[in-house]
Tab-separated table of C-alpha atoms in Angstrom:
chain	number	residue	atom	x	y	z
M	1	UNK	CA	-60.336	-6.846	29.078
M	2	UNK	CA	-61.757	-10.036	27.922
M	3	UNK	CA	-58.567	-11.742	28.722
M	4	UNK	CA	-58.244	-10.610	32.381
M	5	UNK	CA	-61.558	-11.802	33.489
M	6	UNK	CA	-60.688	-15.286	31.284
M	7	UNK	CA	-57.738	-15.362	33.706
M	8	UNK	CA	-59.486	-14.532	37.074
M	9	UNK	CA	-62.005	-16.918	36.128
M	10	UNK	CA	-59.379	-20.106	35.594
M	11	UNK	CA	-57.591	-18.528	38.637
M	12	UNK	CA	-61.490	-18.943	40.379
M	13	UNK	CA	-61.598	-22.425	39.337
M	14	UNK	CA	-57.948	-23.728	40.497
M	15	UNK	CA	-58.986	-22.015	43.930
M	16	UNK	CA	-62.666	-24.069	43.936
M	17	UNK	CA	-60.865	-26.942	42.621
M	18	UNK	CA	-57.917	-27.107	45.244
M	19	UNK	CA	-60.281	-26.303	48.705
M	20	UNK	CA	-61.566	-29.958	48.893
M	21	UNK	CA	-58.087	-30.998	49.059
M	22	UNK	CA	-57.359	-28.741	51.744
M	23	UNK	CA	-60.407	-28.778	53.595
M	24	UNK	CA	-60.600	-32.427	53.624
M	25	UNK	CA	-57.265	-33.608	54.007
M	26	UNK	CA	-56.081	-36.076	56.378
M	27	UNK	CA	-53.039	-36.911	57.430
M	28	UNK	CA	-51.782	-40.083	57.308
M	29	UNK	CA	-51.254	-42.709	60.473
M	30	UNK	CA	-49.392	-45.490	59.345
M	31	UNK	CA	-47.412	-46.556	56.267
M	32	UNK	CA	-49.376	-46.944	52.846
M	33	UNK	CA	-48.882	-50.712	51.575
M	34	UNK	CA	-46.194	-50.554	49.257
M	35	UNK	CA	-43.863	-48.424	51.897
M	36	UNK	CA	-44.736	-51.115	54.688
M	37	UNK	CA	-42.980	-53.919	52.428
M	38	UNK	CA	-40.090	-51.562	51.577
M	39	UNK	CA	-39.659	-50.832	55.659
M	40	UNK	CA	-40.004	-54.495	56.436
M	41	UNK	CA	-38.182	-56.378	54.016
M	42	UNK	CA	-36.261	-53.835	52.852
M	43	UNK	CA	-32.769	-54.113	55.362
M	44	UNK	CA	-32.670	-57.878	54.741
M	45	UNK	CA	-33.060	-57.619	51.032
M	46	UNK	CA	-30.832	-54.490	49.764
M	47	UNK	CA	-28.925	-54.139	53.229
M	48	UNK	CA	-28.914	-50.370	52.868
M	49	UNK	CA	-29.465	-48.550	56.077
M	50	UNK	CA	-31.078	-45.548	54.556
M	51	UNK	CA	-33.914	-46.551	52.985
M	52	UNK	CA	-34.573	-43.728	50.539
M	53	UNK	CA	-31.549	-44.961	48.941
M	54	UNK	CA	-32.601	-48.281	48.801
M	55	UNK	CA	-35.685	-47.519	47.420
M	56	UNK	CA	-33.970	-45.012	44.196
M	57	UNK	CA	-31.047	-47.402	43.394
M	58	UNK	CA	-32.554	-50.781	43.562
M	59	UNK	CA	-36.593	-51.088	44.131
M	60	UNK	CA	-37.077	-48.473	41.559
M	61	UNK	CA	-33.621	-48.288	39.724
M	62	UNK	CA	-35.327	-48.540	36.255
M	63	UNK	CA	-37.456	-45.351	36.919
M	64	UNK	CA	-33.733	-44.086	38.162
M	65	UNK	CA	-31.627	-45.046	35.087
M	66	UNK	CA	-34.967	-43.078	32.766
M	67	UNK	CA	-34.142	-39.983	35.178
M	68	UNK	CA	-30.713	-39.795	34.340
M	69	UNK	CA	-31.723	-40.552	30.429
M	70	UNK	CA	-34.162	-37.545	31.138
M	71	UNK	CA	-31.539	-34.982	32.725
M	72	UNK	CA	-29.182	-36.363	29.620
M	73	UNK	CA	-31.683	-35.424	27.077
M	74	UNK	CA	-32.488	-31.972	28.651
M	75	UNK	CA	-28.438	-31.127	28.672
M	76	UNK	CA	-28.084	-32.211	24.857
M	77	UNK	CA	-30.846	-29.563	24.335
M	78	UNK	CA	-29.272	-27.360	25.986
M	79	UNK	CA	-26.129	-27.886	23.812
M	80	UNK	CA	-28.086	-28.025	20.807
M	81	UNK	CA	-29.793	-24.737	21.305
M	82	UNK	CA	-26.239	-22.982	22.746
M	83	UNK	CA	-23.895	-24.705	20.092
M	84	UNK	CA	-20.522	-22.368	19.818
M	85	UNK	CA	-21.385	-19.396	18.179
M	86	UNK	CA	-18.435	-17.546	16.416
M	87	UNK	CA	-15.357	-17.111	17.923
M	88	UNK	CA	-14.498	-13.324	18.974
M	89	UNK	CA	-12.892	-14.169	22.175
M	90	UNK	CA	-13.417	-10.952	24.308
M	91	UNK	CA	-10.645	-10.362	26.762
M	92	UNK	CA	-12.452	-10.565	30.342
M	93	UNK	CA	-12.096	-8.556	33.618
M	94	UNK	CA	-10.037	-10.928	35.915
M	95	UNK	CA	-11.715	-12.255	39.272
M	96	UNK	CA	-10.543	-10.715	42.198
M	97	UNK	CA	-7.693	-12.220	43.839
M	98	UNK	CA	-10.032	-13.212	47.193
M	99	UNK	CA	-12.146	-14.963	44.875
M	100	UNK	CA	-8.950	-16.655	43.483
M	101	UNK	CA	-7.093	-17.827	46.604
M	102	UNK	CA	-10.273	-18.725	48.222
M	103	UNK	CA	-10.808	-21.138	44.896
M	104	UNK	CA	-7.478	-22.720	45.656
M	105	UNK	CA	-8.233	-23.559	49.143
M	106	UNK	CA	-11.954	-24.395	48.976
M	107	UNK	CA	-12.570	-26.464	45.399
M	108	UNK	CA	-10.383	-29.660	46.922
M	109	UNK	CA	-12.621	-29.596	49.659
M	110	UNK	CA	-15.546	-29.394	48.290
M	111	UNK	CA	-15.323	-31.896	45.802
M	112	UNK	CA	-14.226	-34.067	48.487
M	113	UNK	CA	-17.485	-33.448	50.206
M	114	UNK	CA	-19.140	-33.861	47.528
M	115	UNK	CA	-17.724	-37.839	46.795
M	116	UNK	CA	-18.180	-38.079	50.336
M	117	UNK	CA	-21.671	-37.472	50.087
M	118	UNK	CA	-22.406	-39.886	47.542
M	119	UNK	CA	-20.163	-42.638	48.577
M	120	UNK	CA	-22.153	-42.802	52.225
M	121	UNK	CA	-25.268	-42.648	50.483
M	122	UNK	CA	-26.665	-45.633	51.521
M	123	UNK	CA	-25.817	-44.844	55.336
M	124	UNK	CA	-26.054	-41.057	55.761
M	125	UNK	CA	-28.666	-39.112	54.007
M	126	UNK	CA	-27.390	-38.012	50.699
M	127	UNK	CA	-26.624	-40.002	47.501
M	128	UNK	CA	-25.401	-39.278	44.159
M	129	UNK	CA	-27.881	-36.723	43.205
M	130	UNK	CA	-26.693	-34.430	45.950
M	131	UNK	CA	-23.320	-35.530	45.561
M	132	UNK	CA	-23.575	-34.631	41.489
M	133	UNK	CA	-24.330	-31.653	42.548
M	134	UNK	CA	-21.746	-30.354	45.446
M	135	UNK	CA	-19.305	-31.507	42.810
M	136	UNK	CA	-21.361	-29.126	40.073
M	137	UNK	CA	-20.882	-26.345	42.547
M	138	UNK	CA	-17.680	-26.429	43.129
M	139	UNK	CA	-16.451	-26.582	39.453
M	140	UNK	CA	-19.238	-23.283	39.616
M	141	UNK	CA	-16.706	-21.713	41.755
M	142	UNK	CA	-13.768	-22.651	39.657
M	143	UNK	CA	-15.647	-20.746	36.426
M	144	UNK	CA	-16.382	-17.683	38.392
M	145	UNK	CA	-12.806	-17.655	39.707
M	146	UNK	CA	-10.819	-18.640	36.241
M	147	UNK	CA	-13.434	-17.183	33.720
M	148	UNK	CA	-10.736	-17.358	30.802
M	149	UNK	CA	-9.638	-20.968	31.844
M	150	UNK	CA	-11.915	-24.001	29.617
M	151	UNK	CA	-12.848	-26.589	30.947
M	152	UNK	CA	-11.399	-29.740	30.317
M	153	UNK	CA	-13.886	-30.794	27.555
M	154	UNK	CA	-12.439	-34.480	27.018
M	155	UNK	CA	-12.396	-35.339	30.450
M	156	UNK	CA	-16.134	-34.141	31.280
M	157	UNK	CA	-17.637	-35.818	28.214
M	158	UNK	CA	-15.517	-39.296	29.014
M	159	UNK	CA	-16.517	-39.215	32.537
M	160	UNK	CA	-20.156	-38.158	31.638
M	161	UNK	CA	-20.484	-41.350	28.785
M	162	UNK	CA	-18.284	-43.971	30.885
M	163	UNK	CA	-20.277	-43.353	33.892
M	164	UNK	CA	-23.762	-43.972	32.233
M	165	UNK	CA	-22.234	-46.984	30.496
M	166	UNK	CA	-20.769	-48.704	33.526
M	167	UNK	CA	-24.459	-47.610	34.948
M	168	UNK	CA	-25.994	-49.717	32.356
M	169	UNK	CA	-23.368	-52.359	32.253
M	170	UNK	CA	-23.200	-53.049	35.803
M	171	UNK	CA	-27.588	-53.288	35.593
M	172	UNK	CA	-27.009	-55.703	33.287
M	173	UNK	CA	-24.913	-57.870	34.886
M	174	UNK	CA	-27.312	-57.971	37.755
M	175	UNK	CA	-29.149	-59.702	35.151
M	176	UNK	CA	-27.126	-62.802	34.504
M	177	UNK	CA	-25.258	-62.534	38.283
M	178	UNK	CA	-28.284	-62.239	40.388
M	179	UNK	CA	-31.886	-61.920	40.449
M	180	UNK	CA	-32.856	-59.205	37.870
M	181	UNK	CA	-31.629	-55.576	36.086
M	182	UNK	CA	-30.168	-53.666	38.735
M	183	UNK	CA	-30.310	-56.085	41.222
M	184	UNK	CA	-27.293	-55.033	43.927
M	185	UNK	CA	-26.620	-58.692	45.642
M	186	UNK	CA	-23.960	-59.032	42.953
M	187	UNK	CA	-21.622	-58.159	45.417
M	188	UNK	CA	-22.048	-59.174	49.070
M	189	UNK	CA	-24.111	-57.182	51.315
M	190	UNK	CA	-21.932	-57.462	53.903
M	191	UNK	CA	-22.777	-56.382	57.604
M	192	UNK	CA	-25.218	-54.433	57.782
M	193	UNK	CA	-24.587	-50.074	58.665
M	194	UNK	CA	-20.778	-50.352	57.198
M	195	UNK	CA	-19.162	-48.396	54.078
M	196	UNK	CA	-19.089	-51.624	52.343
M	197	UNK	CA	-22.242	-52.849	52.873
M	198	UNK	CA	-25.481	-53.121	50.249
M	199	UNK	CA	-23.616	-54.839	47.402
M	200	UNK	CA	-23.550	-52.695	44.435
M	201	UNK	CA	-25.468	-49.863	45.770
M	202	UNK	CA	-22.243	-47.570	46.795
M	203	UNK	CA	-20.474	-48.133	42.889
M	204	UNK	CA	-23.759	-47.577	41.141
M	205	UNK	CA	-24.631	-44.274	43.326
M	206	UNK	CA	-21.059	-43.420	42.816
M	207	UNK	CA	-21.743	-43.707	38.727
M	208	UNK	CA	-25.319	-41.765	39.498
M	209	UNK	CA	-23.152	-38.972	41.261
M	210	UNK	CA	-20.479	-38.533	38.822
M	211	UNK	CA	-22.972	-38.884	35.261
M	212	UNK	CA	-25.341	-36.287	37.641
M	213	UNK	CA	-22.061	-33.256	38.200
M	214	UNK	CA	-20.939	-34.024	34.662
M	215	UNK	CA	-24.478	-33.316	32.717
M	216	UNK	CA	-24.925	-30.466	35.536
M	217	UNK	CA	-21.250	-28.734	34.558
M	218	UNK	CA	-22.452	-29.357	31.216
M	219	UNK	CA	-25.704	-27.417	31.354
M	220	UNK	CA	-23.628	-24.597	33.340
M	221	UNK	CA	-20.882	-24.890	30.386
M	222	UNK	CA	-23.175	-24.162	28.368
M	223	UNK	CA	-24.974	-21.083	29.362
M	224	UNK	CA	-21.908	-19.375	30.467
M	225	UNK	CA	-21.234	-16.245	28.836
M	226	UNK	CA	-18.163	-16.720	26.296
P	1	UNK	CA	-43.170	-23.998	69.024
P	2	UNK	CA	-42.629	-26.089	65.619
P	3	UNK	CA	-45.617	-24.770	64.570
P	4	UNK	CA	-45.148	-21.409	65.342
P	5	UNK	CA	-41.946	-21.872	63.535
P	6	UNK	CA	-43.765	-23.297	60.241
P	7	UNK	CA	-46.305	-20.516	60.408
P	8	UNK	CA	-43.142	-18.293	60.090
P	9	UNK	CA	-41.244	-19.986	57.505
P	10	UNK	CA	-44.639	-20.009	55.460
P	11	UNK	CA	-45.338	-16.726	55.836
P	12	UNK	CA	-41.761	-15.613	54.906
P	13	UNK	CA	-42.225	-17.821	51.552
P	14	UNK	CA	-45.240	-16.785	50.656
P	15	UNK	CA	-44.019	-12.699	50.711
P	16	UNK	CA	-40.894	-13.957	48.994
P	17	UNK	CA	-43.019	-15.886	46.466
P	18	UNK	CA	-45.358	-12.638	45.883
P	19	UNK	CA	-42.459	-10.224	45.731
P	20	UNK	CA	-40.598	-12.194	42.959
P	21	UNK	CA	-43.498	-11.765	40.678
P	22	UNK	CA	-44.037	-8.327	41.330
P	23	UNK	CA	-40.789	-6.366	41.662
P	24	UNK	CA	-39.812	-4.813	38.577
P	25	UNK	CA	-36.158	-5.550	39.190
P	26	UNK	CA	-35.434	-9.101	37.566
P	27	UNK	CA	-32.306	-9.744	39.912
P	28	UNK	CA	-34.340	-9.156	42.955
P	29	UNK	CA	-36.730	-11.264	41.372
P	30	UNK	CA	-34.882	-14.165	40.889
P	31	UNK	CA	-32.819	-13.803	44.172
P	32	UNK	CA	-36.184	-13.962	46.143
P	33	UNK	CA	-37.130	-17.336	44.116
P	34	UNK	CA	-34.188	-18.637	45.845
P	35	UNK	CA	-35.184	-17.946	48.892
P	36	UNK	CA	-38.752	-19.638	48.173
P	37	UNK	CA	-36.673	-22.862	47.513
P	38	UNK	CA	-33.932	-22.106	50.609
P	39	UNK	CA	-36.417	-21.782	52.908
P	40	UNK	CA	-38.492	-24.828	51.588
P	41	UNK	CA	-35.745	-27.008	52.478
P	42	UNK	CA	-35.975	-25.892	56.153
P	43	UNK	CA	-39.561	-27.121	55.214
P	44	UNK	CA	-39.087	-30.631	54.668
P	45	UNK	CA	-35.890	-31.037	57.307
P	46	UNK	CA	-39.360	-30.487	59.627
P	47	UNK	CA	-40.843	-33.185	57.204
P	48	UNK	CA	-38.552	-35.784	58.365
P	49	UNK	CA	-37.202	-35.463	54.374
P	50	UNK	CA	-33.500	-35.154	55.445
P	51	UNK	CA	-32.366	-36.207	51.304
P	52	UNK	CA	-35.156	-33.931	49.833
P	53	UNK	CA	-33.633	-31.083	52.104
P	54	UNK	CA	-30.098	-31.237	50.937
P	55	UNK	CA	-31.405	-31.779	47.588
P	56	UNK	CA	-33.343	-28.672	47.225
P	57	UNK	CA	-31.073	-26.851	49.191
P	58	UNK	CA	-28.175	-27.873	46.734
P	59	UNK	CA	-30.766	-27.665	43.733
P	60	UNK	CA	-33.165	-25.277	44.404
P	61	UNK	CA	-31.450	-22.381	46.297
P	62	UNK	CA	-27.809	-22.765	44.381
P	63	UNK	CA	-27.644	-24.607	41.028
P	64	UNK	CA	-30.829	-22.832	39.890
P	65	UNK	CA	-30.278	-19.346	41.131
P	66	UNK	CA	-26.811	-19.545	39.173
P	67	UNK	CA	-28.732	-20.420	35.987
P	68	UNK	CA	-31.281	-18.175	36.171
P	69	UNK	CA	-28.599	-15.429	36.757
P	70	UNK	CA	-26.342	-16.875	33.609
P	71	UNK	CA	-29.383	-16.924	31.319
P	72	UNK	CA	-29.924	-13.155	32.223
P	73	UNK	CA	-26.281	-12.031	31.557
P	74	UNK	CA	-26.480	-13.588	28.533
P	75	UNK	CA	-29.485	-12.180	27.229
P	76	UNK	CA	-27.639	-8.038	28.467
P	77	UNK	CA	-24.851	-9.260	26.713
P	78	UNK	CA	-26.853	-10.088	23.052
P	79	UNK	CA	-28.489	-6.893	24.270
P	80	UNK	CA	-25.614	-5.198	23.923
P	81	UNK	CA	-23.636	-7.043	20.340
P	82	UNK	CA	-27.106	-5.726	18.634
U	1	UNK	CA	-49.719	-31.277	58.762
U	2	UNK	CA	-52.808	-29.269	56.768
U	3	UNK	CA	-50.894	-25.917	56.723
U	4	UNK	CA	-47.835	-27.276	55.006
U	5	UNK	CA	-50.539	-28.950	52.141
U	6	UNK	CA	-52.051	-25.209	52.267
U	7	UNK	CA	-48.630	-23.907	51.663
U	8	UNK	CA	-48.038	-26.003	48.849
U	9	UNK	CA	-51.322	-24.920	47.130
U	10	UNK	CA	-50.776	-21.381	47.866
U	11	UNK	CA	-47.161	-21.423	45.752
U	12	UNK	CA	-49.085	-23.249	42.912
U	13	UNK	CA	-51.706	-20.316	42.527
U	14	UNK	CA	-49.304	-17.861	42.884
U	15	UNK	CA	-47.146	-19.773	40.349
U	16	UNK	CA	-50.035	-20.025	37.537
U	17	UNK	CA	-51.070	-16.479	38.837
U	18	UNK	CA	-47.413	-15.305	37.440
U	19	UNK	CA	-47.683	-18.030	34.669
U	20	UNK	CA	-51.197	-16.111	33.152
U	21	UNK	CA	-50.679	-12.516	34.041
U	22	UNK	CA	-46.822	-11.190	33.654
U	23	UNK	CA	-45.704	-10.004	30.028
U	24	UNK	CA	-41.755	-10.921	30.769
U	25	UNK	CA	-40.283	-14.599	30.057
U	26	UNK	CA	-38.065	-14.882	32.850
U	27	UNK	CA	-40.870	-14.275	35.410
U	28	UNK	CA	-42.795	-16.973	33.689
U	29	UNK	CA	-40.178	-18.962	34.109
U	30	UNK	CA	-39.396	-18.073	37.447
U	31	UNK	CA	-43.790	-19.239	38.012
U	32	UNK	CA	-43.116	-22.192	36.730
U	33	UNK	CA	-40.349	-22.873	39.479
U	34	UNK	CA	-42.094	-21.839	42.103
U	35	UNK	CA	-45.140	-24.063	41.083
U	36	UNK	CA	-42.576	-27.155	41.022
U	37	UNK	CA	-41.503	-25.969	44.521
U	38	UNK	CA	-45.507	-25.914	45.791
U	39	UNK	CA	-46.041	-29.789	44.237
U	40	UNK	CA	-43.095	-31.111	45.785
U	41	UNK	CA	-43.826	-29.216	49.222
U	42	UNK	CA	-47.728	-30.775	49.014
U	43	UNK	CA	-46.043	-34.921	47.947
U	44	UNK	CA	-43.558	-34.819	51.146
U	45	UNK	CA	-46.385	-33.073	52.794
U	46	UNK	CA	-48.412	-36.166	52.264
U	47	UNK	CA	-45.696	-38.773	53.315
U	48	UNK	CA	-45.418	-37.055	56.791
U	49	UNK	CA	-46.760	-38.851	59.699
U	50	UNK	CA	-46.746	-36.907	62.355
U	51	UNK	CA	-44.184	-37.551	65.611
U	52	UNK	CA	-42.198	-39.933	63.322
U	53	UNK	CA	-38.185	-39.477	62.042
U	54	UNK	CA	-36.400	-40.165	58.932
U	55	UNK	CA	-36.379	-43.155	57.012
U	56	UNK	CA	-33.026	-43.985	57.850
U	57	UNK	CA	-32.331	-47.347	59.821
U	58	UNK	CA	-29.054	-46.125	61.931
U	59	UNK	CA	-29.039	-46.824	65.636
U	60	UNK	CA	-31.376	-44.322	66.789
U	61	UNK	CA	-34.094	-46.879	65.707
U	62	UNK	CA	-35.189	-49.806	66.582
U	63	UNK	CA	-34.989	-52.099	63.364
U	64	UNK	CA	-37.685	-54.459	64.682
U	65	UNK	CA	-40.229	-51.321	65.007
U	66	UNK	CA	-39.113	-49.329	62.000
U	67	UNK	CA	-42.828	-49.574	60.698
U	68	UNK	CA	-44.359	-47.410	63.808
U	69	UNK	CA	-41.243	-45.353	63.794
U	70	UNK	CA	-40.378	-43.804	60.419
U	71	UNK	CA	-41.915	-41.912	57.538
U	72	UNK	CA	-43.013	-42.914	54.836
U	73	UNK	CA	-39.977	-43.100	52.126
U	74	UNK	CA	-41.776	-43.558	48.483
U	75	UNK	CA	-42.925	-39.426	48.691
U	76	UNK	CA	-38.927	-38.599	48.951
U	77	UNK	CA	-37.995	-40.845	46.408
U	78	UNK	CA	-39.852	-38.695	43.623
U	79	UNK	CA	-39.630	-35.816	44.824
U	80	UNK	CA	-36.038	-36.197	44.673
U	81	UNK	CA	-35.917	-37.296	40.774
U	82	UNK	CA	-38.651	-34.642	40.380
U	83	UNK	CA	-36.091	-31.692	41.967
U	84	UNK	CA	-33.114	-32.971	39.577
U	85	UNK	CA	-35.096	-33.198	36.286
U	86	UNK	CA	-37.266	-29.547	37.930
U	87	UNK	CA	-33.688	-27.765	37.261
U	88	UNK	CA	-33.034	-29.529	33.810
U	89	UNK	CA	-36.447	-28.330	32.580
U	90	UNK	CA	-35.896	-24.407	33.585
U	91	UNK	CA	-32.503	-24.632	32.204
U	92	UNK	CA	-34.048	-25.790	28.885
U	93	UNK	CA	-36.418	-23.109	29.268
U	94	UNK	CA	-34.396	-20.228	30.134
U	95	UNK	CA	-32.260	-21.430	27.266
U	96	UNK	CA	-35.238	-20.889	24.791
U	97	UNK	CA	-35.565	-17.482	26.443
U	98	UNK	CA	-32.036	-16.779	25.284
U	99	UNK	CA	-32.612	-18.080	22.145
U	100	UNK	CA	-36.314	-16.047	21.669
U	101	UNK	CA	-34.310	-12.987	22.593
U	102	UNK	CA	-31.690	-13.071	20.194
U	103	UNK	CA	-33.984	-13.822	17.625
U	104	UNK	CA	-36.457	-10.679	18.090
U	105	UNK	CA	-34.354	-8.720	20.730
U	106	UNK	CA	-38.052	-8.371	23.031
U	107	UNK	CA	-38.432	-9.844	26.585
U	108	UNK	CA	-42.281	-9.555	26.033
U	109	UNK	CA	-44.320	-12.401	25.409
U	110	UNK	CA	-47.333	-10.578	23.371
U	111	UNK	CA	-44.128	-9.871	20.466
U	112	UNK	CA	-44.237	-13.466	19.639
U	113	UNK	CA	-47.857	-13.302	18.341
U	114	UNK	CA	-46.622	-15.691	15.212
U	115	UNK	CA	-48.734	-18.846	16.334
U	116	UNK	CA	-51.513	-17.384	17.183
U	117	UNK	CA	-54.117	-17.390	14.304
């Protein structure tokens, strides 16, 4: 009994802490400081047209590169915790054959959508992150439809380590090419509002996308019933 | 008429919201979750947060749904082994 | 846009309302989502300026007025790291909810009383 009052009474206190916000709240009229320099300066200096993508690959790429070393570290837990257990391979019920022919006609397309996502990334909205994960859901499909097919293990860990090494590799070389770690101007910008435009920004959200679906088919690896 | 639209959409999230942590049945449960995040996208497309939409919609309503359902299977399948 | 910050507090209550009160680990972990969803909804929420589009520089604005005509961009930019590593973190968790139940076959939390005293 104890407990339930403890609990109303935090719940109480979240409620009396949280009105002020509410009550008081204001929305905002113009940019705050930091956002008017990105707005401003932002299409001469990274020559990306959208600038959410400008902002995640090159303003703040360091906080982007410890996001990906975050999502890394949470998918070798997960393998950690799931390592193979025993073999015992159970025969399993196959998939239906809609479920089959519609995998043969849809996974081409959407991992095509999903590398076109992340290769417009700095024009369209979209990026790598959403790219990664199209590309996760459509190798989803392919493990619902083929449950007794494994993945290509070789091929998802070498794209999943190359990709965060030619991440890291091509920061670096921002450092001795250009102005600093991640810096894009190591290629041209080009003109501004075509594909290949923004320097590095479309290889590096390219890497982003393909080390984001490989960790994500990881984690789904992973937790799959087998 | 947007805002009759986001009164909606809020009130529709906040039933879904309330029903996944009441029902009983744990699919139901976790299928209305996914509609908290599904419609929250719809949410910040009125935002002007076209990225954050696809993201969560991607994210949120999909990837996370599929895990959630995974995690359960496996846990009726070590059910089941004993 | 007050009733979209509302919103977002509203999920958060009901997610630490879940958090505290339900006995099974999935619904916990199904709080904890749905607290992630209200603190992203409340950030963007706070970017918005109202009558403004996207922060994307295409044609349909004018490049010399961008600052009076977009939102601002910096609230999208976490919350988009913040949805990726969000799913990472409930996959780590559901997978200690796998591994809990293996090891004592109970979906209850109360059974795993061992830290308590």
């Amino acid at each position: 009994m104890g407990k339930r009052i403890l609990i109303w009474i935090i719940l109480a206190l979240f409620i009396y802490i949280s009105l002020p916000f509410i009550s008081d709240f204001i929305p905002s009229h113009e940019l705050s400081y930091v956002s008017q320099k990105y707005v401003t300066d932002g299409p001469k200096e990274v020559g990306a047209q959208n600038l959410v993508t400008a902002i995640i690959v090159t303003y703040r790429g360091l906080d982007t590169l410890g996001e990906v070393v975050v999502l890394f570290i949470a998918t070798a837990g997960i393998g950690f915790l799931l390592s193979r257990s025993r073999g015992k391979k159970k025969k399993r019920r196959e998939s239906s054959i809609i479920l089959q022919t519609g995998t043969k006609i849809l996974f081409p397309l959407i991992i095509m959508f999903g590398i076109y996502v992340f290769i417009n990334g700095h024009l369209t909205p979209g990026g790598g992150f959403q790219g990664g994960v199209v590309i996760a859901s459509g190798i989803l499909i392919l493990l619902l439809a083929l449950p007794d097919n494994p993945l290509h293990e070789f091929l998802l860990s070498f794209t999943e380590s190359i990709s965060g090494f030619a991440y890291v590799l091509i920061g670096a070389l921002g450092l001795v090419v250009a102005a600093g770690f991640l810096d894009n101007k190591i290629l041209p910008l080009g003109k501004f509002g075509q594909l290949f435009s923004a320097g590095a920004i479309p290889i590096i959200y390219s890497l982003i996308g393909l080390k984001v679906g490989a960790e994500l088919v990881n984690i789904l690896k992973h937790l799959k019933n087998d | 008429m947007e805002f009759v639209l986001i009164v909606i959409i809020s009130i529709i999230i906040i039933l879904a919201a309330i029903f996944a942590i009441l029902t009983k049945n744990l699919v139901s449960a976790i299928i209305s979750a996914g509609v908290v995040s599904l419609l929250a996208s719809i949410i910040y497309l009125m935002l002007s947060a076209p990225d954050v939409a696809m993201t969560e919609a991607a994210i949120g309503s999909g990837l996370t749904t599929v895990v959630f359902l995974y995690a359960l299977n496996k846990i009726r399948k070590s059910g089941e082994d004993g | 846009m007050k009733i979209i910050t509302g919103l977002g507090f509203i999920l958060i209550f009901i997610g630490i309302w879940a958090m505290l009160t339900r006995k099974n680990m999935i619904k916990i972990v199904i709080g904890f989502s749905l607290i992630d969803t209200g603190i992203h909804i409340i950030m963007v929420s706070i970017g918005y300026i109202k009558g403004r589009t996207a922060p994307i520089l295409n044609s349909a604005v004018d490049k010399a007025r961008a600052l009076t005509e977009v939102v601002d961009p910096v609230p999208s930019v976490l919350v988009l790291t913040a949805i990726v590593i969000g799913l990472a973190v409930t996959a780590l968790l559901l997978v200690y909810v796998v591994k809990l139940y293996k090891y004592k076959k109970s979906m209850n939390i109360d059974d795993y009383g061992e830290l308590k005293w």
